[in-house]
Amino acid sequence: MNFALRIYRWLAEAFPHEFKLVYGADILQLGENVIDEIARRHGVAGLIPLIADIAIRVPAEYLSEMRRDLRYAARALVKSPGFALVGIVSLGIGMGVTTMLYNSKLQLISRDLPAAANAKRLVMAEKPVSYYYIEQYRDQKTLFTGVAALQTGIPFNVTFENDLNSRPERVFGQLVSADYFSVLGVRPQRGRVLNAGVDKPGDAPVVVISDRFWRNRLDSSPDAVGQTLRVNGQPATIVGITPKNFNGALGVNPAELFVPVTAPAALAPELTNDVLDQRNAKEFLAIMCLAPGVSMESAEAGLDAVTHRLDDQNSSAQTRTGKGRRVTLLLAGGMVPLPRNLKSVLIGFFAALMALIMTIACMNLANMLLARGANRRKELAIRLAIGASRFRLMRQMMSEGILLSLLGGIAGFPLAYGLSILKSKFTPPMAVPVEPESAPDWHAAIFVFALAIVCGIGFSLAPALRAAKADVAPALKEGSALQLPGYRRFGLRNLLMVAQVTGSLMLLLITGFLVMGMSKTSSIQTRFDPATMYLLSIDPARNGYTPEKAQAFFERLPERLKTAGAVRSVALAAQAPFPIQDEDDALQLTSDASRVQIAAVEETVGAGYFAALSEPMLAGREFEEPDQRSPADGSKALPAVLSESAARGFFGNGNAVGERVRDDKQSYEVVGVVNDLRKDIGISQSVVYLPLTRRNFARPPADGVTIMARSDAGTDALDAIRRQIAFIDPSLPIFNVRTLSEYLERSRSSERFAVDTYGGIGVFGLVLAAIGLAGVTAYAVAQRRKEIGIRMALGARKGQVLRLVLREGAAVVAAGTVLGFLGAIAMVKILSSLTSVFVSAFNVATNDLRLVVGAPLLLAALAMLACYIPARRSAQIDPLKALREE
Amino acid sequence: MPKKDPQRLLPLKSHWFHIMLALAGGEQHGYGIMQDVRNRTAGKVRLWPATLYGSLKRLIEAELIEESDERPAPELDDARRRYYRLTAFGRRVLDAECDRLQELVRSIRVKQAMVTE
């Protein structure tokens, strides 16, 4: 019973101060009175409701106090709508941008692969290897519990059995080894997944479909399992459905269909030529599940040793890589495979960027609240005098902060939503579909809420502490002007301001570096109106065409299309024109004559390609139809066209035509030279153009073979083109239909969007800093009113007074600028040393004087302007009035 | 202050009703209210101390009751105890609630009569 009494007393002590002041003693006494009586009548069990009652009432009282605080805070905000509006808008922008970053970047990086039980232990080799290597990797039982092979981003033409007349749909999927699902730890939601024990070569073809495929294409039919699909013209039975949200390993490129690598080659052109048995066909990604207790480092070292051994055994492999590392493992348990140290760096970078944005917004609010706190000194003093506790006042100030912050969050969430919708409209054209960024969901909503609470407390803490220190007597004095704390040169507020200028400049510089690094694009200048060229893609190999039939089809196609009325010229290519390609995929070419080696990215184009683009040949000729029949098996030199910079790299100003260059598989004879087509957008890559051959027709890239058809301006040739293709084969799907101008527009739009966003963030920081500085200066002027009055009475001129006030602002701006500059440089250095991702962007930009000198100057100028406007008011002080107050 | 409409507070929360009923006979202190409610309901409704004072606080805020400054004879009084009584408005609200309940009981009776017949 004594124990119960102790708990009761302890809980009674926990009531909020104001409540305790009035009822605390009564509750305590009443409890002590009844506790004996109850224990006598009902025993110890009778005390339980008594304790439960008080345990519930304590938080209830706090909630009710909080409600009252919030109501009071709302009234206070309504009374100063200007302050509330500026606060909500700046917090809203800050939180909106932060939430968007959180949703689009942080979630993408940090989320585990959905529905994969082994996600934490999944790794994958960075470079594709041959299937033979993966079989050898599987023997490393001490390192891995399983190793699966996959090819991702594979298009399939799918026809539904019950609807044979329909055109096939183009669906992207993965070719996977039978142990793929067990390595990932994925269980089916219906039917079964592929299984190494069951699915053997030579079996009737089976496929596993994703939940998305089942819902969108089969209307969630309960009889889906067991149904037969036609995949690339061949029948295949659905044996299972993957769990919800599972779209394959590498979740950013969603897969809807999982076809076993043991399927007959007719099911997928990728499986022709016995690709599983070819030691040199480096076409498979190896994804593995680490054995318990094995670190990524040791797995990487072990796998590297195995790969070295295999490379050495494999005499035909050209081991250009020498002694170095041959295997780099990536974390594969997320949506995007990442090197293991990059993941934490990226999370850190975005977290820091988010923190920086929110810090600036909060600093600003803190400053505005401090200034307001000075004006509300009297109100607070009165409340203190009539018995409010200091803690209560602090809580009051913090409630105002939190309320403001929550309102900011409410404004920020739709902003984040809108931004992400906007962003999804700016996706560049991709050969393989990319998982669209999800709009902010409840994760993001919780994030905003938590952010709002933290920020609300964060920025109201300093003003609240100061309010709690308020001195009652002088503030209450009748007729007194507001008694402000003494002027201190390096007070809390000035420190906040320096921090804010520093933060803004860092933000401006870092985002500026990113923007300049990325915006090397202006626009491609074509020699004709890009709206008159149509791009269409077809992929007959996936409609069951044999290589011979496909080649015949493509040889006939241009002639056929030219008979369509408005079409003036037609060309084929394996990719849309003016692609932006990764240097990593470049061919290493060596000239036979000069022994010069250069890296050139490869584009595969058909006969008449340059004519269709109105590009004159600088030397030699372009590809003609016979070139398309060249065997691409290394037995004979392939004709090649070089870009101007590639030709100059090899042969200086000499004649390139007729010379030979080679890579490790094939030799090429240069037949022509063209302009550098991409120099308009600041890309100075060397390009080698290779002819489309039977290999490309039989096994086109993921986005099919692109048909480029130019028509006369003002005529719409699209219908005629479609008719002509349908005339040859009505069942052939045509996809990715667009004009060249649409394509070019979209290729640049995502970069432009990123540039705009980052630029916007930088400008936002700048504006916030300016608002903050203006507030501080206004406050300083109010603070030093009397001092200024005395000075003016003693004969100081207006200019002198103005200088006096501005000097403080200038010191803050100077200190903040220097610190911000150093901070930004330090951050760039840290980021560049941690990862190569930002290096190129930063390298371009840090050498740019416009930014390095311009941004600090811009910020400083704006900040001084922000100081000047309120400072002018100091010169309007009437010394008589200022001195009379007190 | 604008005249408040008692109807807007109806139906009363059960705790509030019992406390106000306890005060209908005259002013009381917290312990007295607790005893009164328990005795009147034969122990079925118990107001535990924290709930009691939480409700008293809200009743005061709603201006249904007030603290009384009149004290009983000093020898009966414990100086620490606070006494509460109904306000005029509180009395009107209590009346309105009682009317409402009586109306309810009447209609229940009519229905019961129909059932038993």
CSV table of N, CA, C and O in Angstrom, one decimal, chain B residues 15-80:
chain,number,residue,atom,x,y,z
B,15,HIS,N,-19.8,12.3,-15.9
B,15,HIS,CA,-19.0,12.8,-14.8
B,15,HIS,C,-19.5,14.2,-14.4
B,15,HIS,O,-19.7,14.5,-13.2
B,16,TRP,N,-19.7,15.0,-15.4
B,16,TRP,CA,-20.1,16.4,-15.1
B,16,TRP,C,-21.5,16.4,-14.5
B,16,TRP,O,-21.7,17.1,-13.5
B,17,PHE,N,-22.4,15.6,-15.0
B,17,PHE,CA,-23.7,15.5,-14.5
B,17,PHE,C,-23.8,15.1,-13.0
B,17,PHE,O,-24.4,15.8,-12.2
B,18,HIS,N,-23.0,14.1,-12.7
B,18,HIS,CA,-23.0,13.6,-11.3
B,18,HIS,C,-22.4,14.7,-10.4
B,18,HIS,O,-22.9,14.9,-9.3
B,19,ILE,N,-21.3,15.3,-10.8
B,19,ILE,CA,-20.7,16.4,-10.0
B,19,ILE,C,-21.7,17.5,-9.7
B,19,ILE,O,-21.9,18.0,-8.6
B,20,MET,N,-22.4,17.9,-10.8
B,20,MET,CA,-23.3,19.0,-10.7
B,20,MET,C,-24.5,18.7,-9.8
B,20,MET,O,-25.0,19.5,-9.1
B,21,LEU,N,-24.9,17.4,-10.0
B,21,LEU,CA,-26.0,16.9,-9.1
B,21,LEU,C,-25.6,17.0,-7.7
B,21,LEU,O,-26.4,17.3,-6.8
B,22,ALA,N,-24.4,16.6,-7.4
B,22,ALA,CA,-23.9,16.6,-6.0
B,22,ALA,C,-23.9,18.0,-5.5
B,22,ALA,O,-24.1,18.2,-4.3
B,23,LEU,N,-23.6,19.0,-6.4
B,23,LEU,CA,-23.6,20.4,-5.9
B,23,LEU,C,-24.9,21.0,-5.9
B,23,LEU,O,-25.1,22.1,-5.4
B,24,ALA,N,-26.0,20.3,-6.4
B,24,ALA,CA,-27.3,20.9,-6.5
B,24,ALA,C,-27.8,21.2,-5.1
B,24,ALA,O,-28.5,22.2,-4.8
B,25,GLY,N,-27.4,20.4,-4.1
B,25,GLY,CA,-27.9,20.5,-2.7
B,25,GLY,C,-27.2,21.6,-2.0
B,25,GLY,O,-27.6,22.0,-0.9
B,26,GLY,N,-26.1,22.2,-2.5
B,26,GLY,CA,-25.3,23.2,-1.8
B,26,GLY,C,-23.9,23.0,-2.1
B,26,GLY,O,-23.5,22.0,-2.8
B,27,GLU,N,-23.0,23.9,-1.5
B,27,GLU,CA,-21.6,23.7,-1.9
B,27,GLU,C,-21.0,22.5,-1.2
B,27,GLU,O,-21.5,22.0,-0.2
B,28,GLN,N,-19.9,22.1,-1.8
B,28,GLN,CA,-19.3,20.9,-1.3
B,28,GLN,C,-17.8,21.0,-1.6
B,28,GLN,O,-17.4,21.7,-2.5
B,29,HIS,N,-17.0,20.2,-0.9
B,29,HIS,CA,-15.6,20.1,-1.3
B,29,HIS,C,-15.4,18.8,-2.0
B,29,HIS,O,-16.3,18.0,-2.1
B,30,GLY,N,-14.2,18.6,-2.6
B,30,GLY,CA,-13.9,17.5,-3.5
B,30,GLY,C,-14.3,16.2,-2.9
B,30,GLY,O,-15.0,15.3,-3.5
B,31,TYR,N,-13.9,15.9,-1.6
B,31,TYR,CA,-14.1,14.6,-1.0
B,31,TYR,C,-15.6,14.4,-0.8
B,31,TYR,O,-16.1,13.3,-1.1
B,32,GLY,N,-16.3,15.5,-0.5
B,32,GLY,CA,-17.8,15.4,-0.3
B,32,GLY,C,-18.5,15.0,-1.6
B,32,GLY,O,-19.3,14.2,-1.6
B,33,ILE,N,-18.0,15.6,-2.7
B,33,ILE,CA,-18.6,15.3,-4.0
B,33,ILE,C,-18.4,13.8,-4.3
B,33,ILE,O,-19.3,13.1,-4.7
B,34,MET,N,-17.2,13.4,-4.0
B,34,MET,CA,-16.8,12.0,-4.3
B,34,MET,C,-17.8,11.0,-3.5
B,34,MET,O,-18.3,10.1,-4.0
B,35,GLN,N,-17.9,11.3,-2.2
B,35,GLN,CA,-18.7,10.5,-1.4
B,35,GLN,C,-20.2,10.5,-1.8
B,35,GLN,O,-20.8,9.5,-1.9
B,36,ASP,N,-20.7,11.8,-2.1
B,36,ASP,CA,-22.1,11.9,-2.5
B,36,ASP,C,-22.4,11.1,-3.8
B,36,ASP,O,-23.3,10.4,-3.8
B,37,VAL,N,-21.5,11.2,-4.8
B,37,VAL,CA,-21.7,10.4,-6.0
B,37,VAL,C,-21.7,9.0,-5.7
B,37,VAL,O,-22.6,8.2,-6.2
B,38,ARG,N,-20.8,8.5,-4.9
B,38,ARG,CA,-20.7,7.1,-4.6
B,38,ARG,C,-22.0,6.6,-3.9
B,38,ARG,O,-22.5,5.5,-4.2
B,39,ASN,N,-22.3,7.3,-2.9
B,39,ASN,CA,-23.5,6.9,-2.1
B,39,ASN,C,-24.8,6.9,-3.0
B,39,ASN,O,-25.6,6.0,-2.9
B,40,ARG,N,-24.9,8.0,-3.8
B,40,ARG,CA,-26.1,8.1,-4.5
B,40,ARG,C,-26.3,7.0,-5.6
B,40,ARG,O,-27.4,6.5,-5.9
B,41,THR,N,-25.2,6.6,-6.1
B,41,THR,CA,-25.2,5.6,-7.2
B,41,THR,C,-24.9,4.2,-6.6
B,41,THR,O,-24.7,3.2,-7.4
B,42,ALA,N,-24.9,4.1,-5.3
B,42,ALA,CA,-24.6,2.8,-4.6
B,42,ALA,C,-23.3,2.2,-5.1
B,42,ALA,O,-23.2,1.0,-5.4
B,43,GLY,N,-22.3,3.1,-5.3
B,43,GLY,CA,-21.0,2.6,-5.6
B,43,GLY,C,-20.8,2.3,-7.1
B,43,GLY,O,-19.7,1.9,-7.5
B,44,LYS,N,-21.9,2.5,-7.9
B,44,LYS,CA,-21.7,2.1,-9.4
B,44,LYS,C,-20.8,3.2,-10.1
B,44,LYS,O,-20.1,2.8,-11.0
B,45,VAL,N,-21.0,4.4,-9.7
B,45,VAL,CA,-20.1,5.5,-10.3
B,45,VAL,C,-19.1,5.9,-9.3
B,45,VAL,O,-19.5,6.3,-8.2
B,46,ARG,N,-17.9,5.7,-9.7
B,46,ARG,CA,-16.8,6.2,-8.8
B,46,ARG,C,-16.0,7.3,-9.5
B,46,ARG,O,-15.6,7.1,-10.6
B,47,LEU,N,-15.9,8.4,-8.8
B,47,LEU,CA,-15.0,9.5,-9.3
B,47,LEU,C,-13.7,9.4,-8.6
B,47,LEU,O,-13.6,9.6,-7.4
B,48,TRP,N,-12.7,9.0,-9.3
B,48,TRP,CA,-11.3,8.9,-8.7
B,48,TRP,C,-10.8,10.3,-8.7
B,48,TRP,O,-11.2,11.2,-9.4
B,49,PRO,N,-9.8,10.6,-7.7
B,49,PRO,CA,-9.4,12.0,-7.5
B,49,PRO,C,-9.0,12.7,-8.7
B,49,PRO,O,-9.4,13.9,-8.9
B,50,ALA,N,-8.1,12.1,-9.5
B,50,ALA,CA,-7.6,12.9,-10.6
B,50,ALA,C,-8.7,13.3,-11.6
B,50,ALA,O,-8.7,14.4,-12.1
B,51,THR,N,-9.6,12.3,-11.9
B,51,THR,CA,-10.7,12.6,-12.8
B,51,THR,C,-11.6,13.7,-12.2
B,51,THR,O,-12.0,14.6,-12.9
B,52,LEU,N,-11.8,13.6,-10.9
B,52,LEU,CA,-12.7,14.5,-10.2
B,52,LEU,C,-12.1,15.9,-10.4
B,52,LEU,O,-12.9,16.8,-10.8
B,53,TYR,N,-10.9,16.1,-10.1
B,53,TYR,CA,-10.3,17.5,-10.2
B,53,TYR,C,-10.2,18.0,-11.6
B,53,TYR,O,-10.3,19.1,-11.9
B,54,GLY,N,-9.8,17.0,-12.5
B,54,GLY,CA,-9.8,17.4,-13.9
B,54,GLY,C,-11.1,17.9,-14.4
B,54,GLY,O,-11.2,18.9,-15.0
B,55,SER,N,-12.2,17.2,-13.9
B,55,SER,CA,-13.6,17.6,-14.3
B,55,SER,C,-13.9,18.9,-13.7
B,55,SER,O,-14.5,19.8,-14.3
B,56,LEU,N,-13.6,19.1,-12.4
B,56,LEU,CA,-13.9,20.4,-11.7
B,56,LEU,C,-13.3,21.5,-12.5
B,56,LEU,O,-13.9,22.6,-12.7
B,57,LYS,N,-12.0,21.3,-12.9
B,57,LYS,CA,-11.3,22.4,-13.6
B,57,LYS,C,-12.1,22.8,-14.9
B,57,LYS,O,-12.3,24.0,-15.1
B,58,ARG,N,-12.5,21.8,-15.6
B,58,ARG,CA,-13.2,22.1,-16.8
B,58,ARG,C,-14.6,22.7,-16.6
B,58,ARG,O,-15.1,23.5,-17.4
B,59,LEU,N,-15.2,22.2,-15.5
B,59,LEU,CA,-16.5,22.8,-15.2
B,59,LEU,C,-16.4,24.3,-14.8
B,59,LEU,O,-17.2,25.1,-15.2
B,60,ILE,N,-15.3,24.6,-14.2
B,60,ILE,CA,-15.1,26.0,-13.8
B,60,ILE,C,-14.8,26.8,-15.1
B,60,ILE,O,-15.4,27.9,-15.3
B,61,GLU,N,-14.0,26.2,-16.0
B,61,GLU,CA,-13.7,26.9,-17.3
B,61,GLU,C,-15.0,27.1,-18.1
B,61,GLU,O,-15.1,28.1,-18.8
B,62,ALA,N,-15.9,26.1,-18.0
B,62,ALA,CA,-17.2,26.3,-18.7
B,62,ALA,C,-18.2,27.1,-18.0
B,62,ALA,O,-19.3,27.3,-18.4
B,63,GLU,N,-17.7,27.6,-16.8
B,63,GLU,CA,-18.6,28.5,-16.0
B,63,GLU,C,-19.9,27.9,-15.5
B,63,GLU,O,-20.9,28.5,-15.4
B,64,LEU,N,-19.8,26.6,-15.3
B,64,LEU,CA,-20.9,25.9,-14.8
B,64,LEU,C,-20.9,25.8,-13.2
B,64,LEU,O,-21.9,25.8,-12.6
B,65,ILE,N,-19.6,25.8,-12.7
B,65,ILE,CA,-19.5,25.9,-11.2
B,65,ILE,C,-18.5,26.9,-10.9
B,65,ILE,O,-17.8,27.4,-11.8
B,66,GLU,N,-18.4,27.3,-9.6
B,66,GLU,CA,-17.3,28.2,-9.2
B,66,GLU,C,-16.8,27.8,-7.8
B,66,GLU,O,-17.5,27.1,-7.1
B,67,GLU,N,-15.7,28.4,-7.5
B,67,GLU,CA,-15.2,28.2,-6.1
B,67,GLU,C,-16.0,29.1,-5.2
B,67,GLU,O,-16.2,30.2,-5.6
B,68,SER,N,-16.3,28.6,-4.1
B,68,SER,CA,-17.1,29.4,-3.2
B,68,SER,C,-16.1,30.0,-2.1
B,68,SER,O,-15.2,29.4,-1.7
B,69,ASP,N,-16.4,31.3,-1.7
B,69,ASP,CA,-15.5,31.8,-0.7
B,69,ASP,C,-16.2,31.7,0.7
B,69,ASP,O,-15.6,32.0,1.7
B,70,GLU,N,-17.5,31.3,0.7
B,70,GLU,CA,-18.1,31.1,2.0
B,70,GLU,C,-17.6,29.9,2.6
B,70,GLU,O,-17.3,28.9,2.0
B,71,ARG,N,-17.4,29.9,3.9
B,71,ARG,CA,-16.8,28.7,4.6
B,71,ARG,C,-17.8,28.2,5.6
B,71,ARG,O,-18.5,29.1,6.3
B,72,PRO,N,-17.8,27.0,5.9
B,72,PRO,CA,-18.6,26.5,7.1
B,72,PRO,C,-18.0,27.0,8.4
B,72,PRO,O,-16.9,27.6,8.4
B,73,ALA,N,-18.6,26.7,9.5
B,73,ALA,CA,-18.1,27.1,10.8
B,73,ALA,C,-16.6,26.6,10.9
B,73,ALA,O,-16.3,25.5,10.5
B,74,PRO,N,-15.8,27.5,11.4
B,74,PRO,CA,-14.3,27.2,11.4
B,74,PRO,C,-14.0,25.8,12.0
B,74,PRO,O,-13.1,25.2,11.6
B,75,GLU,N,-14.7,25.4,13.0
B,75,GLU,CA,-14.3,24.1,13.7
B,75,GLU,C,-14.6,22.9,12.7
B,75,GLU,O,-14.0,21.9,12.9
B,76,LEU,N,-15.5,23.1,11.7
B,76,LEU,CA,-15.8,22.0,10.8
B,76,LEU,C,-14.9,22.1,9.6
B,76,LEU,O,-14.8,21.2,8.7
B,77,ASP,N,-14.2,23.2,9.5
B,77,ASP,CA,-13.5,23.5,8.2
B,77,ASP,C,-12.1,23.1,8.2
B,77,ASP,O,-11.4,23.2,9.2
B,78,ASP,N,-11.7,22.5,7.1
B,78,ASP,CA,-10.2,22.3,6.9
B,78,ASP,C,-9.8,23.4,6.0
B,78,ASP,O,-10.2,23.5,4.8
B,79,ALA,N,-8.8,24.2,6.4
B,79,ALA,CA,-8.5,25.4,5.7
B,79,ALA,C,-8.0,25.1,4.3
B,79,ALA,O,-8.1,25.9,3.4
B,80,ARG,N,-7.4,23.9,4.1
B,80,ARG,CA,-6.9,23.6,2.8
B,80,ARG,C,-7.9,23.3,1.7
B,80,ARG,O,-7.7,23.2,0.6
